[in-house]
mmCIF file of C-alpha atoms and ligand atoms in Angstrom:
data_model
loop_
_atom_site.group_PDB
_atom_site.id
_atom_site.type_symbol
_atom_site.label_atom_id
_atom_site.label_comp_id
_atom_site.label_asym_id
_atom_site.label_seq_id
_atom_site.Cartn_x
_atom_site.Cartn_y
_atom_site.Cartn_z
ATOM 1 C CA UNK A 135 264.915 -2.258 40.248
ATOM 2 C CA UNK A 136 264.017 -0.544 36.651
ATOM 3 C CA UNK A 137 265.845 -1.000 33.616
ATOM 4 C CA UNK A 138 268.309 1.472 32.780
ATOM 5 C CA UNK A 139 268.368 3.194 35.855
ATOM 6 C CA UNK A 140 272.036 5.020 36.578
ATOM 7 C CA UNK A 141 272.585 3.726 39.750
ATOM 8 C CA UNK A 142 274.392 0.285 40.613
ATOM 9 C CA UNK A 143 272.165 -2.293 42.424
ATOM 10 C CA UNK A 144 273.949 -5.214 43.902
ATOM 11 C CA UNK A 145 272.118 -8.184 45.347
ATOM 12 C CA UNK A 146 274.835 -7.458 48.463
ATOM 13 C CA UNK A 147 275.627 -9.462 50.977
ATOM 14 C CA UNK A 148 275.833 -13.466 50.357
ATOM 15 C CA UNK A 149 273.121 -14.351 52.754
ATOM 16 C CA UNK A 150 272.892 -17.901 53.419
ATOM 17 C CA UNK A 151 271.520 -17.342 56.767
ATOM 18 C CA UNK A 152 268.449 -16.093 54.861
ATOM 19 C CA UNK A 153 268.203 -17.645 51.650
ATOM 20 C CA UNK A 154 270.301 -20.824 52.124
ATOM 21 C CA UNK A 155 273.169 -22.402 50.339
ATOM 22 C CA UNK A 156 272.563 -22.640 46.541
ATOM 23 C CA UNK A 157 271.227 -26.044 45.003
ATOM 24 C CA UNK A 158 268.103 -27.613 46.847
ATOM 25 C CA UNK A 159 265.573 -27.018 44.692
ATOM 26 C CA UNK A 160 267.280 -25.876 42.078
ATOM 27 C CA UNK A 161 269.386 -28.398 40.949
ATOM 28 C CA UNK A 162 268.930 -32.636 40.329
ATOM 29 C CA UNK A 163 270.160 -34.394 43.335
ATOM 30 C CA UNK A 164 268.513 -37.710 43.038
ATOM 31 C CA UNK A 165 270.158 -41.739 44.587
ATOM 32 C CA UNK A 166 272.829 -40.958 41.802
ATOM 33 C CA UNK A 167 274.278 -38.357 43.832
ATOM 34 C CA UNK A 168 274.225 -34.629 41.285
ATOM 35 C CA UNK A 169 273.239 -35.013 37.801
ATOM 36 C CA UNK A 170 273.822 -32.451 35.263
ATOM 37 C CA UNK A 171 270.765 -30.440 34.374
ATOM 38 C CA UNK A 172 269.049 -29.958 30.694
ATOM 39 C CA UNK A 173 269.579 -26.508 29.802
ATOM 40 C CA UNK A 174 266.514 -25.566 28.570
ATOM 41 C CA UNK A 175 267.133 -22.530 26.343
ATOM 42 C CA UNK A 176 269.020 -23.316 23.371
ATOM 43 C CA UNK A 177 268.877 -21.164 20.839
ATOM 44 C CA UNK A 178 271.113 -20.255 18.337
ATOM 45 C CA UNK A 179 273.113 -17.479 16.356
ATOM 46 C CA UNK A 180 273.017 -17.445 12.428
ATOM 47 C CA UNK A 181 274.917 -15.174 10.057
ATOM 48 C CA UNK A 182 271.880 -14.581 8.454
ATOM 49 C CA UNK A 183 269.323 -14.927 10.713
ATOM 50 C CA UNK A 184 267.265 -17.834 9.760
ATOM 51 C CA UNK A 185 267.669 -19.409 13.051
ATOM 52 C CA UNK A 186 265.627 -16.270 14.581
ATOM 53 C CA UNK A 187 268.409 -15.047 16.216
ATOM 54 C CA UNK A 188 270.766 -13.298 13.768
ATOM 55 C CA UNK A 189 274.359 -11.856 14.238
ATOM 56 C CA UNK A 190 274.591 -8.448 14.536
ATOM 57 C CA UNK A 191 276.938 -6.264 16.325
ATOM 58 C CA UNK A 192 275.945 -4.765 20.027
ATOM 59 C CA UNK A 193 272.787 -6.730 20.064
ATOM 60 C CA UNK A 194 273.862 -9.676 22.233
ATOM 61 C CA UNK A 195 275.213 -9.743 26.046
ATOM 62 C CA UNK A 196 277.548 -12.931 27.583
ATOM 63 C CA UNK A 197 276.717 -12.937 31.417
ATOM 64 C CA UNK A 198 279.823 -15.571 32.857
ATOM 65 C CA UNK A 199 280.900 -16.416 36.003
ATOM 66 C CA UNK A 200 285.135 -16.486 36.556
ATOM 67 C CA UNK A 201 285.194 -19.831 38.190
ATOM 68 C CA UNK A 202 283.209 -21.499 35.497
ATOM 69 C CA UNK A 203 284.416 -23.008 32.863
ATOM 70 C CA UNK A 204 281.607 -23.680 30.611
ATOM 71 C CA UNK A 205 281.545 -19.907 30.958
ATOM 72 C CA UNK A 206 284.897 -19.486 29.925
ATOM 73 C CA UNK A 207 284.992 -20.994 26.777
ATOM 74 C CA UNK A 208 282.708 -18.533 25.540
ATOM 75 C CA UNK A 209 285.025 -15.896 26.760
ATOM 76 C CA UNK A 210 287.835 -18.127 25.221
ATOM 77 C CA UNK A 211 286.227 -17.424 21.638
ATOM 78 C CA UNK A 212 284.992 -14.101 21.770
ATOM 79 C CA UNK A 213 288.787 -12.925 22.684
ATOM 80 C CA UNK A 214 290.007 -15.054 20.018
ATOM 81 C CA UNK A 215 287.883 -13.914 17.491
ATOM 82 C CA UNK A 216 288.325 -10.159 18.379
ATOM 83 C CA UNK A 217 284.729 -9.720 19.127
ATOM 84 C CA UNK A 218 284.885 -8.135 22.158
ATOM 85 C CA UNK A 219 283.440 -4.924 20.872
ATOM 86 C CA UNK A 220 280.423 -6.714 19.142
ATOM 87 C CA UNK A 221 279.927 -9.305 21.789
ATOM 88 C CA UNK A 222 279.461 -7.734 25.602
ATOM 89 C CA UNK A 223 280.469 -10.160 28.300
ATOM 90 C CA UNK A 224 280.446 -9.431 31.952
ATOM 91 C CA UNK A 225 280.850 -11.516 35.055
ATOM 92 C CA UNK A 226 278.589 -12.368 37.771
ATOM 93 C CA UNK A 227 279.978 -12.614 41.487
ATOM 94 C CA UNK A 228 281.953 -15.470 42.313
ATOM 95 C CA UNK A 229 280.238 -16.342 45.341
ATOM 96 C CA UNK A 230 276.328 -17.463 45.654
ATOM 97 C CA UNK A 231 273.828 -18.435 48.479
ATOM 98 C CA UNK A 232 269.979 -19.846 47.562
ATOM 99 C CA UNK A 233 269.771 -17.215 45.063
ATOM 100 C CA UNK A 234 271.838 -18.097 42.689
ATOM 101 C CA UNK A 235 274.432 -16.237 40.665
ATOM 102 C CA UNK A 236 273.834 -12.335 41.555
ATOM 103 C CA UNK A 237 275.896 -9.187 41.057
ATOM 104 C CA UNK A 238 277.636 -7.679 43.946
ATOM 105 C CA UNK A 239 280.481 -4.887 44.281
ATOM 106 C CA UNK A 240 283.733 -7.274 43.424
ATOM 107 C CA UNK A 241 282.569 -7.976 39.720
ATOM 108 C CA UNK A 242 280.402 -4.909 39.427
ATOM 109 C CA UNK A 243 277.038 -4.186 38.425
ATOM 110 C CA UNK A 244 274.866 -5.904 35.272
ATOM 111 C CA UNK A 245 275.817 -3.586 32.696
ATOM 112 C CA UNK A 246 272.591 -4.840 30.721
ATOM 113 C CA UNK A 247 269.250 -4.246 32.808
ATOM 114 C CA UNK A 248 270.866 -3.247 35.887
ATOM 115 C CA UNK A 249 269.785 -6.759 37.216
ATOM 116 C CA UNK A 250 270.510 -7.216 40.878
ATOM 117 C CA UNK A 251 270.467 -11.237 40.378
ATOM 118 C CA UNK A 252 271.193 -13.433 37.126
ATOM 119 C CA UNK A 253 267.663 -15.372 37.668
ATOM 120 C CA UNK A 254 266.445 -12.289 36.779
ATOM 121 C CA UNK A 255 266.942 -12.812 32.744
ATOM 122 C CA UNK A 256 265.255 -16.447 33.346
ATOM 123 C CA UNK A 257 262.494 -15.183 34.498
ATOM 124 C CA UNK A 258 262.331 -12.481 31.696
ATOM 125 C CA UNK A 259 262.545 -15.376 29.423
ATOM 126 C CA UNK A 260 260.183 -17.618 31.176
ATOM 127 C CA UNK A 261 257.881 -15.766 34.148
ATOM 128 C CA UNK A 262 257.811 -18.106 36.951
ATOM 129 C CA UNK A 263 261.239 -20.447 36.542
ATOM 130 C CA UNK A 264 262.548 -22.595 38.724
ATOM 131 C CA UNK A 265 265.109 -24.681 36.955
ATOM 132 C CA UNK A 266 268.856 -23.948 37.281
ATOM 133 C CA UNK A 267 270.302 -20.989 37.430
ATOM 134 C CA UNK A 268 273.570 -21.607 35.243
ATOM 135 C CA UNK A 269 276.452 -19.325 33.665
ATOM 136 C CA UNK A 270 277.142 -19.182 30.928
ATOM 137 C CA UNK A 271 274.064 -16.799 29.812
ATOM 138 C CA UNK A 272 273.557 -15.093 26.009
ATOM 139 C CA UNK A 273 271.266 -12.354 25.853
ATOM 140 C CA UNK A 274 269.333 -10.774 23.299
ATOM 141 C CA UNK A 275 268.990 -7.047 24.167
ATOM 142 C CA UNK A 276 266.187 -6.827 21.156
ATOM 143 C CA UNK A 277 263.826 -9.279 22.890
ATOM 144 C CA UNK A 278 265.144 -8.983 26.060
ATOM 145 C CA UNK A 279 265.151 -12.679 26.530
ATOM 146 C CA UNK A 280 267.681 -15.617 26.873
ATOM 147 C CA UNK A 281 269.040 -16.986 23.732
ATOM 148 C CA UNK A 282 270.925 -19.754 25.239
ATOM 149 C CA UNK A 283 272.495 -21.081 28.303
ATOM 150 C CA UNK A 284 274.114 -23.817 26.906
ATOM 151 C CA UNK A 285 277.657 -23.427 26.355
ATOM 152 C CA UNK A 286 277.969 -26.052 23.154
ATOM 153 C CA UNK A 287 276.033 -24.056 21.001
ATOM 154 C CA UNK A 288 276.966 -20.199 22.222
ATOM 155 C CA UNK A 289 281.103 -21.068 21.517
ATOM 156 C CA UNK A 290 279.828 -22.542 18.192
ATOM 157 C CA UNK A 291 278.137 -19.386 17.387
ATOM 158 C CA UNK A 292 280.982 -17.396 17.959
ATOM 159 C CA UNK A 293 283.465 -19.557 16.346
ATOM 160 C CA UNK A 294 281.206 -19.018 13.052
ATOM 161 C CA UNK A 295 278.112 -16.690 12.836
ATOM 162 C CA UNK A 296 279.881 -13.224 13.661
ATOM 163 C CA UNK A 297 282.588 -13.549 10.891
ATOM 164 C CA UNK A 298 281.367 -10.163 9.295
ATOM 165 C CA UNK A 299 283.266 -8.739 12.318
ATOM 166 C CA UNK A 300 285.877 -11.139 13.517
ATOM 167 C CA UNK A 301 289.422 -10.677 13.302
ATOM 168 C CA UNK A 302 289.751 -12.030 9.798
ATOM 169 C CA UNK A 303 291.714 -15.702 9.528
ATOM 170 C CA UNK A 304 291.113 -17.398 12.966
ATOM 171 C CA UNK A 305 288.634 -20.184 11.666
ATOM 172 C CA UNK A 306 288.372 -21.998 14.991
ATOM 173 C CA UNK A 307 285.621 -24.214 13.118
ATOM 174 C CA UNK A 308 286.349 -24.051 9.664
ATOM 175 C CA UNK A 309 284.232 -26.313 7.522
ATOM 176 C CA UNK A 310 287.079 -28.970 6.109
ATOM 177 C CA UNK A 311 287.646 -29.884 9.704
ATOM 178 C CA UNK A 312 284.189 -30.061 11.291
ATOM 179 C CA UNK A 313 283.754 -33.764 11.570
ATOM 180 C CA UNK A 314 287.144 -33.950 13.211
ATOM 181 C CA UNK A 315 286.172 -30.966 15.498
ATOM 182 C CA UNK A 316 282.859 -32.437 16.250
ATOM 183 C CA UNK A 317 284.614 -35.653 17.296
ATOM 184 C CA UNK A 318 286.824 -34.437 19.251
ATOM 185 C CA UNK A 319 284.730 -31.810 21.442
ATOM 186 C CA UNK A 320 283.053 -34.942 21.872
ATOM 187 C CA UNK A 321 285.445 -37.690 23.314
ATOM 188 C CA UNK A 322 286.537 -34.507 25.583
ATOM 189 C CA UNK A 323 283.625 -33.793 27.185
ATOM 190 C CA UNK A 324 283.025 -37.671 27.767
ATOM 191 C CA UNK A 325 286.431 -38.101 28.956
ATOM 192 C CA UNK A 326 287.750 -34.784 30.329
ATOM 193 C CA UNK A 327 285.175 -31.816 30.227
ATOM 194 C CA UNK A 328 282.130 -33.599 32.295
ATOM 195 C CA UNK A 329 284.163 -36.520 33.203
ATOM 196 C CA UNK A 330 286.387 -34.601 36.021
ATOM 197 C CA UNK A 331 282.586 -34.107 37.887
ATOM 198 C CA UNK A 332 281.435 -37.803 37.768
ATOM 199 C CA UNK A 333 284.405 -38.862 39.557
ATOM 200 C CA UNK A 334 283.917 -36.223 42.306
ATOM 201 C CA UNK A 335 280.200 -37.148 42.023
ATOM 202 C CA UNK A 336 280.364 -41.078 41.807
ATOM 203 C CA UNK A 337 278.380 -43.205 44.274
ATOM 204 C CA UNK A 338 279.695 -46.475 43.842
ATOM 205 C CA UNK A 339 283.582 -47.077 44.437
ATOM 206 C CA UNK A 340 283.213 -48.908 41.445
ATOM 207 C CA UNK A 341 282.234 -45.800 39.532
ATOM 208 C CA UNK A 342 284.500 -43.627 41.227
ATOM 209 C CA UNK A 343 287.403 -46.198 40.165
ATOM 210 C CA UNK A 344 286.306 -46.356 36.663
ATOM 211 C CA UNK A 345 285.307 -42.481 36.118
ATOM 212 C CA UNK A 346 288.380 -41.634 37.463
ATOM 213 C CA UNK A 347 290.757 -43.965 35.069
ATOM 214 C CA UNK A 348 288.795 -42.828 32.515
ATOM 215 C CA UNK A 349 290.027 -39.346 32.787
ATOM 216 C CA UNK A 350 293.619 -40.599 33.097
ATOM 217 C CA UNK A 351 293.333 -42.596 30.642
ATOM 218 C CA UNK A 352 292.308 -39.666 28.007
ATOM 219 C CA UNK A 353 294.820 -37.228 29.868
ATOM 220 C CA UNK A 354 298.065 -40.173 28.627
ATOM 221 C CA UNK A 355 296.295 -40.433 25.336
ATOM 222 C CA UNK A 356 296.342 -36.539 24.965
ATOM 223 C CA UNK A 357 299.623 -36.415 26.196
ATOM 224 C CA UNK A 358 300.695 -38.748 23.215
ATOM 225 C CA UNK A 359 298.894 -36.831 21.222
ATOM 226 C CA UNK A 360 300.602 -34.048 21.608
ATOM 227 C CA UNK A 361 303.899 -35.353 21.730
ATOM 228 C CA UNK A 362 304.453 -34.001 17.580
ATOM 229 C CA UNK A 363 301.914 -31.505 17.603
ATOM 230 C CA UNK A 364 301.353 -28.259 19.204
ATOM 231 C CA UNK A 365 297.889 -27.871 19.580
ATOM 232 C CA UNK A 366 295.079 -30.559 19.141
ATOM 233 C CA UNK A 367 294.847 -30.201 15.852
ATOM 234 C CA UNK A 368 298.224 -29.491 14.616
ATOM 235 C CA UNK A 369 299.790 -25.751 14.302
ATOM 236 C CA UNK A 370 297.013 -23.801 14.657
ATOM 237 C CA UNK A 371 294.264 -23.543 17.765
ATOM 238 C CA UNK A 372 290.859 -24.795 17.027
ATOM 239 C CA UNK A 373 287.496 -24.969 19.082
ATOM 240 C CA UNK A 374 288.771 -28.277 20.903
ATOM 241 C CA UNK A 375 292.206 -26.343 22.391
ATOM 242 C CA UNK A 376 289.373 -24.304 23.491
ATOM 243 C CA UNK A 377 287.481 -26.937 24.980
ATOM 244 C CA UNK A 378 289.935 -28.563 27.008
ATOM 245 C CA UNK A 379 292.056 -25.731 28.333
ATOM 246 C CA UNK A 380 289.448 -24.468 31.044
ATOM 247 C CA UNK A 381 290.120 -27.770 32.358
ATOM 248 C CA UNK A 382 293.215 -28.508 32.843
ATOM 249 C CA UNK A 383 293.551 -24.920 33.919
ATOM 250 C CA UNK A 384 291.384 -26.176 37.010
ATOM 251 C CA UNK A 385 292.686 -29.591 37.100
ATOM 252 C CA UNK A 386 295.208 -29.295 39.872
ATOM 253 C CA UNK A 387 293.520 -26.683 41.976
ATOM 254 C CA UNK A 388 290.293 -27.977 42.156
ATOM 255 C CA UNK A 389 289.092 -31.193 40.249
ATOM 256 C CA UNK A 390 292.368 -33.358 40.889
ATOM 257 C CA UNK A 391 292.055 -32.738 44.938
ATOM 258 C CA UNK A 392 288.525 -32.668 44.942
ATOM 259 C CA UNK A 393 287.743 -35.806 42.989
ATOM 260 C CA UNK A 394 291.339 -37.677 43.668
ATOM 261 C CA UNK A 395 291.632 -38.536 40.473
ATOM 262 C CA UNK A 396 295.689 -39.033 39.176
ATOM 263 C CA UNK A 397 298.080 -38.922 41.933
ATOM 264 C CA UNK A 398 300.671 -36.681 40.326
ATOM 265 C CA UNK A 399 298.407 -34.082 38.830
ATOM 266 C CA UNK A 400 298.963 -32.712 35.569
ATOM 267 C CA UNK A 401 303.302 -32.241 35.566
ATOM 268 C CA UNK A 402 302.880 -35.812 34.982
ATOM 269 C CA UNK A 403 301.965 -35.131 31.757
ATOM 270 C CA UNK A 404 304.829 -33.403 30.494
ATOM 271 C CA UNK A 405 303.420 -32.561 26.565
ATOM 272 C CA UNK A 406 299.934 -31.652 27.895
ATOM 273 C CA UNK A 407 301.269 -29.748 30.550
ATOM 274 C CA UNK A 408 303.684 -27.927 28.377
ATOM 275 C CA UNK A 409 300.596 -27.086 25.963
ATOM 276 C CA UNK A 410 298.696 -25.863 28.215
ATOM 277 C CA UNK A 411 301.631 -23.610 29.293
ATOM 278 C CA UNK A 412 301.834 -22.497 26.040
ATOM 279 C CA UNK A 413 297.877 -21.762 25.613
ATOM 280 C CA UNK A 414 298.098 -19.667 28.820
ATOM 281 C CA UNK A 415 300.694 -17.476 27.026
ATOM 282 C CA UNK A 416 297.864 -16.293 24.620
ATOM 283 C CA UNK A 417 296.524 -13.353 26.058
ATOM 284 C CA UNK A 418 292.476 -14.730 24.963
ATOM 285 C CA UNK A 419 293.309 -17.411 27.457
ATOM 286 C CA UNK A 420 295.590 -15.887 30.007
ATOM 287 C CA UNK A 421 293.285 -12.618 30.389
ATOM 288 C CA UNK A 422 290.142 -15.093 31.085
ATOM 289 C CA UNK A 423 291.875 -16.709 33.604
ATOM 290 C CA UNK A 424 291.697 -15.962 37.509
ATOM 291 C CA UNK A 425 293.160 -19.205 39.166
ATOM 292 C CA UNK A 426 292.041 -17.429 42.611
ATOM 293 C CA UNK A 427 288.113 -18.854 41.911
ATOM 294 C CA UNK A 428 289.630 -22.186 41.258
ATOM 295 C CA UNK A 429 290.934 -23.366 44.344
ATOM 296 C CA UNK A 430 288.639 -26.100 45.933
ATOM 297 C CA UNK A 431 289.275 -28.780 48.718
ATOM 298 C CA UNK A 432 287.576 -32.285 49.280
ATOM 299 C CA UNK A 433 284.541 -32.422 51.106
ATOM 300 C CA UNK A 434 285.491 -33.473 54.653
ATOM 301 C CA UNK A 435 282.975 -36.444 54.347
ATOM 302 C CA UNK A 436 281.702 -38.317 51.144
ATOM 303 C CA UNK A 437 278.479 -39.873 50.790
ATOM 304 C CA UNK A 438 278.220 -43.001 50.713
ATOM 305 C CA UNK A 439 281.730 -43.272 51.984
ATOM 306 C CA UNK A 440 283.044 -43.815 48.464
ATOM 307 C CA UNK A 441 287.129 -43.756 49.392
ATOM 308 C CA UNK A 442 289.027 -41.136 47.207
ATOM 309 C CA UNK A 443 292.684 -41.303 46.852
ATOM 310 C CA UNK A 444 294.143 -38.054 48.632
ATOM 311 C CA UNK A 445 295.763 -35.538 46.191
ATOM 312 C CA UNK A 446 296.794 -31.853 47.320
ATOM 313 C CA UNK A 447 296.490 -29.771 45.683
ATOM 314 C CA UNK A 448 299.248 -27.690 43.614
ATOM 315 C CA UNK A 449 299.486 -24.158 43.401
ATOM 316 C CA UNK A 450 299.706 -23.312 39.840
ATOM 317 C CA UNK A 451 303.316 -22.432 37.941
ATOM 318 C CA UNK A 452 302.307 -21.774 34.614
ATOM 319 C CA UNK A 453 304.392 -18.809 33.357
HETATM 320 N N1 LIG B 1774 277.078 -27.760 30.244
HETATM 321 C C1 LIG B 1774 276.578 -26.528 30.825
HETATM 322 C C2 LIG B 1774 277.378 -26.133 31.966
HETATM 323 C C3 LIG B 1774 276.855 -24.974 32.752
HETATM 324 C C4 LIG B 1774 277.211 -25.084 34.220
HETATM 325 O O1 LIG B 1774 277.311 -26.183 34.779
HETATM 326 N N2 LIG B 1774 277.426 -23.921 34.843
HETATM 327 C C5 LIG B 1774 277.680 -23.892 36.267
HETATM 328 C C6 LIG B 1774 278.850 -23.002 36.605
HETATM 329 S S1 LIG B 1774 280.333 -23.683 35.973
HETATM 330 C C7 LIG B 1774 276.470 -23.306 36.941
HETATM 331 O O2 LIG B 1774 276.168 -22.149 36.758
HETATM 332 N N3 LIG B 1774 275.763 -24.166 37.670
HETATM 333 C C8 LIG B 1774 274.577 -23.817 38.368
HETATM 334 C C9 LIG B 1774 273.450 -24.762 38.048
HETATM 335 O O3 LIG B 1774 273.575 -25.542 37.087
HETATM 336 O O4 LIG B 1774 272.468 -24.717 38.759
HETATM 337 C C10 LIG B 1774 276.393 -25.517 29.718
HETATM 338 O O5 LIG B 1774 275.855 -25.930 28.752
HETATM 339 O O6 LIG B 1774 276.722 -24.346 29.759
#
């Protein structure tokens, strides 16, 4: 395939007969059971450019995948901000076979370099790679290389470095409240974010029990939390609202009756649940939202036959 050519290439059908499910090889299975990968390209944004990589409208691409929600978060932002003119985003497909992510007909065509799959840009960015092949993706059309595929740092960027362009007033990461931001993203990722996969992932019943209080454990302590508060961080939506809501968007499709994790799901939550019902009615989170890639189901056996309690899963309500 060349670059700019007219004509849309797809990387069409899924063929696992041929190329085999995605993962082996690709990503860390080890006696632990999966383990999150580093994400080796991790550069950043700057207003003014001094991290080598400076903001500027048009030059950057967001490649994202609709069931992800590392991916979304990024999407989250850019709506948020109003950057959708300066910032490109575009989705891969939502299904993948040893490949990786790739762009077929149902999402539509890379819009960038007309690439047929996403491992593609890795290996414009490093010849020869054979790490994991992970959404979310930022591009840099001007040296046609990978800025970053690590989701921490690209919402960051767009939270702060693009202000020239932004809708003016929605400081998602304003400076007074950084530490408390900081902290924050933090405990969520330990407790919520990444902690809905370790249950799912745990090899020990012991770690299964204890991964999986964990996360109900944060969910009643973010359900107090928001018990005289609208959003996280009081009246107006910061980078942690951001942060969580991809996952309790998923929670009861996917990671509650995948991972069996709290019984009732998240209605038994009633402030958390009615916040994120009220996040869903913004149209940055709402329009980046297709419950349809959600839905999962339990594997039909576990390794190491850790037992998970059963939880079905609930068909979402949220308007
Ligand atoms: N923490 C990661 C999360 C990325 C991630 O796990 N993406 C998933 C989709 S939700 C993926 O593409 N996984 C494929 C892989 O890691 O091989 C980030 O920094 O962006």
């Amino acid at each position: 395939m060349t670059v700019d050519s007219d004509a849309p290439v797809f990387a069409s059908p899924v063929d696992i007969g041929t190329y085999g499910p995605y993962g082996p090889g690709r990503v860390v299975e080890d006696a632990r059971g999966w383990q999150r990968p580093r994400y080796p390209f991790q550069g950043r944004i700057t207003a003014d450019g001094s991290s080598g990589h400076r903001a500027e409208p048009g030059r950057y691409h967001v490649w994202a995948a609709w069931s992800c929600g590392w991916a979304q978060r990024v999407a989250i932002v850019r709506k948020l901000k109003g950057l959708e003119e300066v910032i490109t985003l575009s989705y891969v497909d939502d299904e993948r076979d040893g490949r990786g992510w790739a762009f077929r007909e149902r999402r539509g065509p890379d819009p960038v370099r007309g690439f047929r799959l996403l491992l593609e840009a890795y290996e414009a960015t490093e010849p020869g790679y054979a790490g994991h092949i992970s959404t979310p993706v930022l591009w840099d059309r001007r040296t046609g290389r990978i800025v970053s595929n690590h989701f921490d740092g690209i919402t960051a960027d767009l939270c702060t470095a693009f202000d020239a362009w932004a809708v003016p007033g929605v400081e998602l990461r304003p400076e007074s409240l950084r530490r408390e931001i900081d902290e924050l993203n933090a405990y969520l990722y330990e407790n919520v974010n990444d902690a809905v996969y370790r249950v799912d992932g745990a090899s020990t019943q012991a770690a299964y029990e204890s991964s999986r209080q964990r996360v109900c454990r944060a969910l009643e302590e973010l359900d107090t939390r928001l018990a005289d508060r609208r959003y996280l961080l009081g009246d107006v939506v910061r980078e942690p609202d951001v942060r969580l809501w991809p996952t309790l968007a998923r929670f009861d499709l996917a990671y509650n009756p995948v991972g069996g994790i709290c019984r009732g799901g998240l209605r038994d939550f009633p402030n958390l649940w009615a916040y994120a019902r009220d996040l869903y009615r913004l149209p940055a989170f709402r329009d980046t939202t297709d419950f349809d890639t959600y839905r999962m189901s339990p594997p039909p056996e576990r390794a190491d036959s850790v037992r998970h309690i059963a939880v079905d899963p609930v068909e979402p309500d949220w308007l």
